[in-house]
PDB file of C-alpha atoms in Angstrom:
ATOM      1  CA  UNK E   1      41.865  75.074 129.591  1.00 91.00           C
ATOM      2  CA  UNK E   2      43.609  73.754 132.765  1.00 96.00           C
ATOM      3  CA  UNK E   3      42.556  75.832 135.974  1.00 96.00           C
ATOM      4  CA  UNK E   4      46.151  76.809 136.110  1.00 96.00           C
ATOM      5  CA  UNK E   5      46.556  78.050 132.761  1.00 96.00           C
ATOM      6  CA  UNK E   6      43.158  80.090 133.128  1.00 96.00           C
ATOM      7  CA  UNK E   7      44.545  81.777 136.196  1.00 96.00           C
ATOM      8  CA  UNK E   8      47.840  82.572 134.396  1.00 94.00           C
ATOM      9  CA  UNK E   9      46.540  83.766 130.802  1.00 96.00           C
ATOM     10  CA  UNK E  10      44.439  86.207 133.039  1.00 95.00           C
ATOM     11  CA  UNK E  11      47.902  87.016 134.631  1.00 93.00           C
ATOM     12  CA  UNK E  12      49.550  87.766 131.649  1.00 92.00           C
ATOM     13  CA  UNK E  13      46.722  89.775 130.189  1.00 95.00           C
ATOM     14  CA  UNK E  14      47.097  92.349 133.341  1.00 94.00           C
ATOM     15  CA  UNK E  15      50.873  92.502 133.876  1.00 88.00           C
ATOM     16  CA  UNK E  16      52.834  91.783 130.899  1.00 87.00           C
ATOM     17  CA  UNK E  17      50.396  92.775 127.766  1.00 92.00           C
ATOM     18  CA  UNK E  18      50.329  96.403 128.771  1.00 91.00           C
ATOM     19  CA  UNK E  19      54.236  96.673 128.549  1.00 87.00           C
ATOM     20  CA  UNK E  20      54.111  95.299 125.312  1.00 90.00           C
ATOM     21  CA  UNK E  21      54.263  98.388 122.893  1.00 90.00           C
ATOM     22  CA  UNK E  22      55.939  99.583 120.400  1.00 89.00           C
ATOM     23  CA  UNK E  23      58.548 101.649 122.504  1.00 89.00           C
ATOM     24  CA  UNK E  24      60.778  98.856 123.638  1.00 89.00           C
ATOM     25  CA  UNK E  25      62.651  99.034 127.229  1.00 89.00           C
ATOM     26  CA  UNK E  26      65.167  96.114 126.538  1.00 91.00           C
ATOM     27  CA  UNK E  27      66.658  96.425 129.774  1.00 90.00           C
ATOM     28  CA  UNK E  28      63.248  96.041 131.655  1.00 85.00           C
ATOM     29  CA  UNK E  29      62.439  93.173 129.234  1.00 83.00           C
ATOM     30  CA  UNK E  30      65.856  91.061 130.183  1.00 86.00           C
ATOM     31  CA  UNK E  31      65.015  92.070 133.956  1.00 86.00           C
ATOM     32  CA  UNK E  32      61.817  89.810 133.338  1.00 78.00           C
ATOM     33  CA  UNK E  33      63.739  87.253 131.626  1.00 75.00           C
ATOM     34  CA  UNK E  34      65.977  87.005 134.990  1.00 78.00           C
ATOM     35  CA  UNK E  35      62.667  87.108 137.184  1.00 77.00           C
ATOM     36  CA  UNK E  36      61.633  83.960 134.966  1.00 75.00           C
ATOM     37  CA  UNK E  37      65.157  82.396 136.110  1.00 71.00           C
ATOM     38  CA  UNK E  38      64.824  82.771 139.743  1.00 70.00           C
ATOM     39  CA  UNK E  39      61.138  81.359 139.530  1.00 77.00           C
ATOM     40  CA  UNK E  40      61.678  78.613 138.252  1.00 82.00           C
ATOM     41  CA  UNK E  41      61.446  74.807 139.684  1.00 88.00           C
ATOM     42  CA  UNK E  42      65.300  73.088 139.597  1.00 91.00           C
ATOM     43  CA  UNK E  43      65.843  70.788 137.284  1.00 93.00           C
ATOM     44  CA  UNK E  44      65.679  67.037 138.829  1.00 94.00           C
ATOM     45  CA  UNK E  45      68.618  64.958 139.935  1.00 94.00           C
ATOM     46  CA  UNK E  46      68.580  62.523 136.956  1.00 94.00           C
ATOM     47  CA  UNK E  47      69.723  65.976 134.496  1.00 96.00           C
ATOM     48  CA  UNK E  48      73.262  67.334 135.133  1.00 96.00           C
ATOM     49  CA  UNK E  49      73.657  70.696 134.245  1.00 97.00           C
ATOM     50  CA  UNK E  50      77.069  71.841 133.294  1.00 97.00           C
ATOM     51  CA  UNK E  51      78.589  75.048 130.900  1.00 97.00           C
ATOM     52  CA  UNK E  52      79.670  73.883 127.411  1.00 97.00           C
ATOM     53  CA  UNK E  53      81.203  75.753 124.358  1.00 97.00           C
ATOM     54  CA  UNK E  54      80.202  75.421 121.204  1.00 98.00           C
ATOM     55  CA  UNK E  55      82.789  76.313 118.641  1.00 97.00           C
ATOM     56  CA  UNK E  56      83.421  79.441 120.968  1.00 98.00           C
ATOM     57  CA  UNK E  57      79.692  79.947 121.886  1.00 98.00           C
ATOM     58  CA  UNK E  58      78.946  79.294 125.357  1.00 98.00           C
ATOM     59  CA  UNK E  59      75.814  77.122 126.155  1.00 98.00           C
ATOM     60  CA  UNK E  60      74.230  75.243 128.777  1.00 98.00           C
ATOM     61  CA  UNK E  61      74.609  71.507 128.742  1.00 97.00           C
ATOM     62  CA  UNK E  62      71.266  69.240 130.323  1.00 97.00           C
ATOM     63  CA  UNK E  63      72.465  65.423 130.259  1.00 96.00           C
ATOM     64  CA  UNK E  64      70.273  62.911 131.201  1.00 95.00           C
ATOM     65  CA  UNK E  65      71.291  59.906 133.558  1.00 91.00           C
ATOM     66  CA  UNK E  66      69.271  57.915 131.269  1.00 77.00           C
ATOM     67  CA  UNK E  67      70.816  58.830 128.016  1.00 69.00           C
ATOM     68  CA  UNK E  68      71.774  55.923 125.709  1.00 61.00           C
ATOM     69  CA  UNK E  69      72.997  57.804 122.590  1.00 67.00           C
ATOM     70  CA  UNK E  70      74.987  60.005 121.607  1.00 80.00           C
ATOM     71  CA  UNK E  71      72.588  62.436 119.683  1.00 92.00           C
ATOM     72  CA  UNK E  72      71.849  66.036 120.626  1.00 97.00           C
ATOM     73  CA  UNK E  73      69.262  68.907 121.033  1.00 98.00           C
ATOM     74  CA  UNK E  74      70.487  72.142 119.979  1.00 98.00           C
ATOM     75  CA  UNK E  75      68.356  74.447 121.499  1.00 98.00           C
ATOM     76  CA  UNK E  76      67.836  78.050 120.445  1.00 98.00           C
ATOM     77  CA  UNK E  77      66.054  80.368 123.285  1.00 98.00           C
ATOM     78  CA  UNK E  78      63.309  82.767 122.637  1.00 96.00           C
ATOM     79  CA  UNK E  79      63.263  86.541 123.707  1.00 94.00           C
ATOM     80  CA  UNK E  80      62.740  88.731 120.761  1.00 95.00           C
ATOM     81  CA  UNK E  81      66.252  88.349 119.779  1.00 97.00           C
ATOM     82  CA  UNK E  82      67.359  90.782 122.068  1.00 96.00           C
ATOM     83  CA  UNK E  83      66.354  89.073 125.852  1.00 94.00           C
ATOM     84  CA  UNK E  84      66.333  85.679 127.171  1.00 94.00           C
ATOM     85  CA  UNK E  85      68.740  83.497 127.932  1.00 95.00           C
ATOM     86  CA  UNK E  86      69.863  79.584 128.022  1.00 95.00           C
ATOM     87  CA  UNK E  87      68.571  79.054 131.588  1.00 94.00           C
ATOM     88  CA  UNK E  88      65.398  80.930 131.056  1.00 93.00           C
ATOM     89  CA  UNK E  89      64.136  77.892 129.118  1.00 96.00           C
ATOM     90  CA  UNK E  90      65.388  75.660 131.202  1.00 96.00           C
ATOM     91  CA  UNK E  91      61.563  74.256 132.076  1.00 96.00           C
ATOM     92  CA  UNK E  92      61.656  73.284 128.171  1.00 97.00           C
ATOM     93  CA  UNK E  93      65.326  71.911 127.643  1.00 98.00           C
ATOM     94  CA  UNK E  94      65.718  69.862 130.939  1.00 97.00           C
ATOM     95  CA  UNK E  95      61.998  68.376 129.884  1.00 97.00           C
ATOM     96  CA  UNK E  96      63.342  67.326 126.448  1.00 97.00           C
ATOM     97  CA  UNK E  97      66.684  66.084 127.975  1.00 97.00           C
ATOM     98  CA  UNK E  98      64.762  63.711 129.984  1.00 96.00           C
ATOM     99  CA  UNK E  99      61.583  62.850 127.702  1.00 95.00           C
ATOM    100  CA  UNK E 100      63.823  62.327 124.785  1.00 95.00           C
ATOM    101  CA  UNK E 101      66.724  60.759 126.538  1.00 94.00           C
ATOM    102  CA  UNK E 102      69.645  62.655 124.960  1.00 95.00           C
ATOM    103  CA  UNK E 103      71.655  65.764 125.749  1.00 97.00           C
ATOM    104  CA  UNK E 104      70.528  69.246 125.105  1.00 98.00           C
ATOM    105  CA  UNK E 105      72.729  72.279 124.404  1.00 98.00           C
ATOM    106  CA  UNK E 106      70.705  75.583 124.988  1.00 98.00           C
ATOM    107  CA  UNK E 107      72.620  78.146 123.141  1.00 98.00           C
ATOM    108  CA  UNK E 108      73.706  81.679 124.549  1.00 98.00           C
ATOM    109  CA  UNK E 109      73.561  83.562 121.144  1.00 98.00           C
ATOM    110  CA  UNK E 110      74.596  87.152 120.769  1.00 98.00           C
ATOM    111  CA  UNK E 111      71.500  89.524 121.403  1.00 98.00           C
ATOM    112  CA  UNK E 112      70.621  92.648 119.400  1.00 97.00           C
ATOM    113  CA  UNK E 113      70.603  95.537 119.616  1.00 96.00           C
ATOM    114  CA  UNK E 114      74.257  94.746 120.899  1.00 97.00           C
ATOM    115  CA  UNK E 115      74.361  92.598 118.385  1.00 97.00           C
ATOM    116  CA  UNK E 116      72.189  92.708 115.730  1.00 97.00           C
ATOM    117  CA  UNK E 117      71.367  90.369 112.696  1.00 97.00           C
ATOM    118  CA  UNK E 118      73.253  88.403 111.467  1.00 97.00           C
ATOM    119  CA  UNK E 119      75.287  87.873 114.617  1.00 98.00           C
ATOM    120  CA  UNK E 120      72.852  85.598 116.193  1.00 98.00           C
ATOM    121  CA  UNK E 121      72.417  83.455 113.008  1.00 98.00           C
ATOM    122  CA  UNK E 122      75.896  83.073 112.643  1.00 98.00           C
ATOM    123  CA  UNK E 123      76.464  81.918 116.210  1.00 98.00           C
ATOM    124  CA  UNK E 124      74.052  79.091 115.666  1.00 98.00           C
ATOM    125  CA  UNK E 125      75.849  77.848 112.394  1.00 98.00           C
ATOM    126  CA  UNK E 126      79.133  78.062 114.289  1.00 98.00           C
ATOM    127  CA  UNK E 127      77.645  76.079 117.379  1.00 98.00           C
ATOM    128  CA  UNK E 128      75.799  73.267 114.714  1.00 98.00           C
ATOM    129  CA  UNK E 129      78.923  73.022 113.396  1.00 98.00           C
ATOM    130  CA  UNK E 130      81.110  72.765 116.286  1.00 98.00           C
ATOM    131  CA  UNK E 131      78.545  69.368 117.122  1.00 97.00           C
ATOM    132  CA  UNK E 132      79.524  68.079 113.764  1.00 97.00           C
ATOM    133  CA  UNK E 133      82.903  68.421 114.664  1.00 97.00           C
ATOM    134  CA  UNK E 134      82.564  66.695 117.668  1.00 94.00           C
ATOM    135  CA  UNK E 135      81.763  63.569 115.623  1.00 94.00           C
ATOM    136  CA  UNK E 136      78.271  63.874 116.016  1.00 96.00           C
ATOM    137  CA  UNK E 137      76.415  63.108 112.652  1.00 96.00           C
ATOM    138  CA  UNK E 138      73.395  65.394 111.685  1.00 98.00           C
ATOM    139  CA  UNK E 139      71.113  62.361 111.520  1.00 97.00           C
ATOM    140  CA  UNK E 140      71.482  62.430 115.431  1.00 97.00           C
ATOM    141  CA  UNK E 141      71.186  66.011 116.235  1.00 98.00           C
ATOM    142  CA  UNK E 142      67.877  67.979 116.362  1.00 98.00           C
ATOM    143  CA  UNK E 143      67.593  71.951 116.177  1.00 99.00           C
ATOM    144  CA  UNK E 144      64.573  73.282 118.089  1.00 99.00           C
ATOM    145  CA  UNK E 145      63.601  76.816 119.478  1.00 98.00           C
ATOM    146  CA  UNK E 146      60.582  79.134 120.876  1.00 98.00           C
ATOM    147  CA  UNK E 147      59.289  82.398 119.494  1.00 98.00           C
ATOM    148  CA  UNK E 148      62.625  83.943 117.926  1.00 98.00           C
ATOM    149  CA  UNK E 149      64.475  80.929 118.510  1.00 98.00           C
ATOM    150  CA  UNK E 150      62.000  78.906 116.431  1.00 98.00           C
ATOM    151  CA  UNK E 151      62.728  81.709 113.749  1.00 98.00           C
ATOM    152  CA  UNK E 152      66.170  81.179 114.003  1.00 99.00           C
ATOM    153  CA  UNK E 153      66.143  77.291 114.008  1.00 99.00           C
ATOM    154  CA  UNK E 154      64.372  77.737 110.782  1.00 99.00           C
ATOM    155  CA  UNK E 155      66.687  80.414 109.327  1.00 99.00           C
ATOM    156  CA  UNK E 156      69.957  77.978 110.524  1.00 99.00           C
ATOM    157  CA  UNK E 157      68.038  74.795 108.487  1.00 99.00           C
ATOM    158  CA  UNK E 158      68.117  77.675 105.569  1.00 98.00           C
ATOM    159  CA  UNK E 159      71.656  78.785 105.993  1.00 98.00           C
ATOM    160  CA  UNK E 160      72.936  75.197 106.112  1.00 98.00           C
ATOM    161  CA  UNK E 161      71.014  74.538 102.818  1.00 98.00           C
ATOM    162  CA  UNK E 162      72.478  77.690 100.932  1.00 98.00           C
ATOM    163  CA  UNK E 163      76.322  76.753 102.599  1.00 98.00           C
ATOM    164  CA  UNK E 164      75.940  73.145 101.121  1.00 98.00           C
ATOM    165  CA  UNK E 165      76.037  71.626 104.742  1.00 98.00           C
ATOM    166  CA  UNK E 166      73.993  68.268 106.157  1.00 98.00           C
ATOM    167  CA  UNK E 167      70.476  68.880 107.482  1.00 98.00           C
ATOM    168  CA  UNK E 168      69.678  67.656 111.095  1.00 98.00           C
ATOM    169  CA  UNK E 169      67.029  64.951 111.605  1.00 98.00           C
ATOM    170  CA  UNK E 170      64.527  67.429 112.719  1.00 98.00           C
ATOM    171  CA  UNK E 171      63.567  70.622 113.537  1.00 98.00           C
ATOM    172  CA  UNK E 172      61.097  71.562 116.576  1.00 99.00           C
ATOM    173  CA  UNK E 173      59.477  75.420 116.434  1.00 99.00           C
ATOM    174  CA  UNK E 174      57.273  76.635 119.404  1.00 98.00           C
ATOM    175  CA  UNK E 175      55.569  79.551 118.067  1.00 98.00           C
ATOM    176  CA  UNK E 176      58.077  80.509 115.866  1.00 98.00           C
ATOM    177  CA  UNK E 177      58.233  84.383 114.290  1.00 98.00           C
ATOM    178  CA  UNK E 178      58.436  83.195 110.283  1.00 98.00           C
ATOM    179  CA  UNK E 179      57.571  86.503 109.046  1.00 98.00           C
ATOM    180  CA  UNK E 180      58.865  89.648 110.269  1.00 98.00           C
ATOM    181  CA  UNK E 181      56.770  91.686 108.040  1.00 97.00           C
ATOM    182  CA  UNK E 182      53.773  90.586 110.199  1.00 97.00           C
ATOM    183  CA  UNK E 183      51.657  90.138 107.026  1.00 97.00           C
ATOM    184  CA  UNK E 184      49.843  87.031 108.625  1.00 98.00           C
ATOM    185  CA  UNK E 185      45.845  87.238 108.709  1.00 98.00           C
ATOM    186  CA  UNK E 186      46.184  86.398 112.650  1.00 98.00           C
ATOM    187  CA  UNK E 187      48.110  89.454 113.250  1.00 98.00           C
ATOM    188  CA  UNK E 188      44.765  90.954 113.159  1.00 97.00           C
ATOM    189  CA  UNK E 189      42.401  88.691 113.800  1.00 98.00           C
ATOM    190  CA  UNK E 190      43.886  87.517 117.148  1.00 98.00           C
ATOM    191  CA  UNK E 191      44.412  90.931 118.516  1.00 97.00           C
ATOM    192  CA  UNK E 192      42.602  90.600 121.378  1.00 97.00           C
ATOM    193  CA  UNK E 193      42.877  87.132 121.822  1.00 97.00           C
ATOM    194  CA  UNK E 194      46.463  86.801 122.729  1.00 98.00           C
ATOM    195  CA  UNK E 195      46.793  87.416 126.307  1.00 97.00           C
ATOM    196  CA  UNK E 196      50.520  88.311 125.506  1.00 94.00           C
ATOM    197  CA  UNK E 197      51.869  90.081 122.245  1.00 95.00           C
ATOM    198  CA  UNK E 198      50.804  93.075 120.121  1.00 96.00           C
ATOM    199  CA  UNK E 199      51.195  93.937 116.639  1.00 97.00           C
ATOM    200  CA  UNK E 200      53.002  96.938 118.011  1.00 96.00           C
ATOM    201  CA  UNK E 201      55.762  94.785 119.893  1.00 95.00           C
ATOM    202  CA  UNK E 202      56.318  92.573 116.650  1.00 97.00           C
ATOM    203  CA  UNK E 203      57.202  95.592 114.551  1.00 96.00           C
ATOM    204  CA  UNK E 204      59.274  96.920 117.255  1.00 95.00           C
ATOM    205  CA  UNK E 205      61.592  93.752 117.871  1.00 96.00           C
ATOM    206  CA  UNK E 206      62.055  93.496 113.983  1.00 96.00           C
ATOM    207  CA  UNK E 207      63.148  96.854 113.578  1.00 95.00           C
ATOM    208  CA  UNK E 208      65.846  96.218 116.506  1.00 95.00           C
ATOM    209  CA  UNK E 209      66.583  92.721 115.269  1.00 97.00           C
ATOM    210  CA  UNK E 210      67.691  94.225 111.961  1.00 96.00           C
ATOM    211  CA  UNK E 211      67.370  97.484 111.785  1.00 94.00           C
ATOM    212  CA  UNK E 212      68.322  98.247 108.349  1.00 86.00           C
ATOM    213  CA  UNK E 213      67.517  94.964 106.633  1.00 81.00           C
ATOM    214  CA  UNK E 214      65.198  93.584 103.958  1.00 92.00           C
ATOM    215  CA  UNK E 215      62.394  91.935 106.174  1.00 97.00           C
ATOM    216  CA  UNK E 216      61.601  89.472 103.650  1.00 97.00           C
ATOM    217  CA  UNK E 217      65.414  88.018 103.405  1.00 97.00           C
ATOM    218  CA  UNK E 218      64.847  84.359 103.936  1.00 98.00           C
ATOM    219  CA  UNK E 219      66.952  84.098 107.063  1.00 98.00           C
ATOM    220  CA  UNK E 220      65.285  86.882 108.632  1.00 98.00           C
ATOM    221  CA  UNK E 221      61.893  85.784 107.446  1.00 98.00           C
ATOM    222  CA  UNK E 222      61.805  81.786 106.672  1.00 98.00           C
ATOM    223  CA  UNK E 223      58.570  82.203 104.968  1.00 98.00           C
ATOM    224  CA  UNK E 224      60.067  83.362 102.133  1.00 98.00           C
ATOM    225  CA  UNK E 225      62.886  80.631 101.321  1.00 98.00           C
ATOM    226  CA  UNK E 226      63.502  77.953  99.282  1.00 98.00           C
ATOM    227  CA  UNK E 227      62.165  74.813 102.252  1.00 98.00           C
ATOM    228  CA  UNK E 228      62.671  72.229  99.891  1.00 98.00           C
ATOM    229  CA  UNK E 229      64.580  69.830 101.167  1.00 98.00           C
ATOM    230  CA  UNK E 230      64.512  70.801 105.160  1.00 98.00           C
ATOM    231  CA  UNK E 231      64.109  67.964 107.306  1.00 98.00           C
ATOM    232  CA  UNK E 232      60.888  66.885 109.263  1.00 98.00           C
ATOM    233  CA  UNK E 233      59.716  69.981 111.240  1.00 98.00           C
ATOM    234  CA  UNK E 234      57.132  69.989 114.260  1.00 98.00           C
ATOM    235  CA  UNK E 235      55.410  73.099 114.937  1.00 99.00           C
ATOM    236  CA  UNK E 236      53.368  74.055 117.979  1.00 98.00           C
ATOM    237  CA  UNK E 237      51.820  76.861 118.181  1.00 98.00           C
ATOM    238  CA  UNK E 238      48.246  78.106 120.079  1.00 98.00           C
ATOM    239  CA  UNK E 239      45.258  79.217 117.859  1.00 98.00           C
ATOM    240  CA  UNK E 240      44.466  82.331 119.831  1.00 98.00           C
ATOM    241  CA  UNK E 241      48.156  83.968 119.667  1.00 98.00           C
ATOM    242  CA  UNK E 242      48.967  86.718 117.013  1.00 98.00           C
ATOM    243  CA  UNK E 243      51.596  84.383 115.173  1.00 98.00           C
ATOM    244  CA  UNK E 244      49.319  81.474 114.407  1.00 98.00           C
ATOM    245  CA  UNK E 245      49.671  82.230 110.676  1.00 98.00           C
ATOM    246  CA  UNK E 246      53.410  82.273 111.101  1.00 98.00           C
ATOM    247  CA  UNK E 247      53.072  78.786 111.801  1.00 98.00           C
ATOM    248  CA  UNK E 248      50.542  77.616 109.803  1.00 98.00           C
ATOM    249  CA  UNK E 249      51.461  79.307 106.411  1.00 98.00           C
ATOM    250  CA  UNK E 250      55.246  78.048 107.065  1.00 98.00           C
ATOM    251  CA  UNK E 251      53.834  74.537 107.650  1.00 98.00           C
ATOM    252  CA  UNK E 252      51.531  74.670 104.305  1.00 98.00           C
ATOM    253  CA  UNK E 253      54.593  75.702 102.372  1.00 98.00           C
ATOM    254  CA  UNK E 254      56.988  73.405 103.746  1.00 98.00           C
ATOM    255  CA  UNK E 255      54.369  70.097 103.189  1.00 98.00           C
ATOM    256  CA  UNK E 256      54.144  71.613  99.462  1.00 98.00           C
ATOM    257  CA  UNK E 257      57.834  71.553  98.935  1.00 98.00           C
ATOM    258  CA  UNK E 258      57.513  67.844  99.947  1.00 98.00           C
ATOM    259  CA  UNK E 259      58.677  68.261 103.813  1.00 98.00           C
ATOM    260  CA  UNK E 260      57.205  65.999 106.477  1.00 98.00           C
ATOM    261  CA  UNK E 261      55.322  68.498 108.713  1.00 98.00           C
ATOM    262  CA  UNK E 262      53.208  68.417 111.899  1.00 98.00           C
ATOM    263  CA  UNK E 263      51.201  71.265 112.653  1.00 98.00           C
ATOM    264  CA  UNK E 264      49.847  71.094 115.996  1.00 98.00           C
ATOM    265  CA  UNK E 265      47.796  74.201 117.276  1.00 98.00           C
ATOM    266  CA  UNK E 266      46.253  73.812 120.836  1.00 98.00           C
ATOM    267  CA  UNK E 267      43.149  76.412 121.428  1.00 93.00           C
ATOM    268  CA  UNK E 268      43.210  79.047 123.943  1.00 90.00           C
ATOM    269  CA  UNK E 269      46.581  79.208 125.201  1.00 96.00           C
ATOM    270  CA  UNK E 270      49.263  82.036 124.466  1.00 97.00           C
ATOM    271  CA  UNK E 271      52.170  82.379 122.799  1.00 97.00           C
ATOM    272  CA  UNK E 272      55.280  79.853 123.941  1.00 97.00           C
ATOM    273  CA  UNK E 273      53.091  78.768 126.654  1.00 97.00           C
ATOM    274  CA  UNK E 274      55.398  75.374 127.199  1.00 97.00           C
ATOM    275  CA  UNK E 275      57.989  78.045 128.673  1.00 95.00           C
ATOM    276  CA  UNK E 276      55.511  77.862 131.543  1.00 94.00           C
ATOM    277  CA  UNK E 277      55.960  74.096 131.827  1.00 96.00           C
ATOM    278  CA  UNK E 278      56.768  74.628 135.616  1.00 95.00           C
ATOM    279  CA  UNK E 279      53.126  76.203 136.015  1.00 94.00           C
ATOM    280  CA  UNK E 280      50.696  74.340 133.468  1.00 96.00           C
ATOM    281  CA  UNK E 281      49.879  71.007 132.766  1.00 97.00           C
ATOM    282  CA  UNK E 282      49.682  72.026 129.168  1.00 98.00           C
ATOM    283  CA  UNK E 283      53.166  72.796 128.941  1.00 97.00           C
ATOM    284  CA  UNK E 284      54.183  69.206 129.837  1.00 97.00           C
ATOM    285  CA  UNK E 285      51.295  67.727 127.761  1.00 98.00           C
ATOM    286  CA  UNK E 286      52.935  69.628 124.833  1.00 98.00           C
ATOM    287  CA  UNK E 287      56.684  68.521 125.398  1.00 98.00           C
ATOM    288  CA  UNK E 288      55.422  64.980 125.608  1.00 98.00           C
ATOM    289  CA  UNK E 289      54.047  65.159 121.829  1.00 98.00           C
ATOM    290  CA  UNK E 290      56.896  66.551 121.132  1.00 98.00           C
ATOM    291  CA  UNK E 291      59.627  63.984 122.612  1.00 97.00           C
ATOM    292  CA  UNK E 292      57.634  61.365 120.474  1.00 97.00           C
ATOM    293  CA  UNK E 293      58.080  62.652 117.742  1.00 98.00           C
ATOM    294  CA  UNK E 294      61.695  63.414 117.927  1.00 97.00           C
ATOM    295  CA  UNK E 295      61.600  59.474 119.174  1.00 94.00           C
ATOM    296  CA  UNK E 296      60.359  58.383 115.775  1.00 95.00           C
ATOM    297  CA  UNK E 297      62.830  60.651 113.741  1.00 95.00           C
ATOM    298  CA  UNK E 298      65.691  59.769 115.540  1.00 93.00           C
ATOM    299  CA  UNK E 299      64.517  55.963 115.537  1.00 86.00           C
ATOM    300  CA  UNK E 300      64.398  55.466 119.443  1.00 66.00           C
TER     301      UNK E 300
END
């Protein structure tokens, strides 16, 4: 672990984890997300950032000057389905745009509790449909997301399959939540090692996202879905986080169904660390590996 990551890890343990309880303060969580936006490094000048609209769903468009293809990444931000924003994940999105050389659309899907499940997922489907309607072939579209956005990435693929629509070229899931029932062994075994998240917080956000839902429903918990036929998928996760088994079990299930899967487990780091790529070199390094995977899948 780099010196920068070690320092930030201890900071997260002392300042963030104590507030990750079963009693959620949505307004405070959203304010933290806004603080992240204000503290980010600006994107480089060769990334053009503008507002976009995908089938009526607002998005932030990040277009690299070096773009030489009509491909696109549909990015779904994290934030426990109830916070976060397209702007809050710029540390990831502009880097993916630059490294892969294609436009990223960072989606501003609707958030719970004002808009509980399936509103956010519906927005993701609508945005994906809009990219197809623009003339982009599914084979040139990547869907990616971190944390809750990783959940939505997999749920979107399952919805597309159920609706008979073409799958994207690839999926990228950074520390995804794939099982809202919290049945993974690492929820218990990593409770002390995880510097950011607690089991009580995971249970609470599931209730906010789907207050009356069956949490084993595949569009809520993709781990319980029929994953045959899903596209190549890259999982990035820390071996020290509570959601380790959410990635590990999902990857094993997909591999068993014949899906091409990369399961990239990093030691010591925390949940969704590429969101802190401005501060820690491990974020940049992880995104380099993801970009290489995507370039290979897209034939670039």
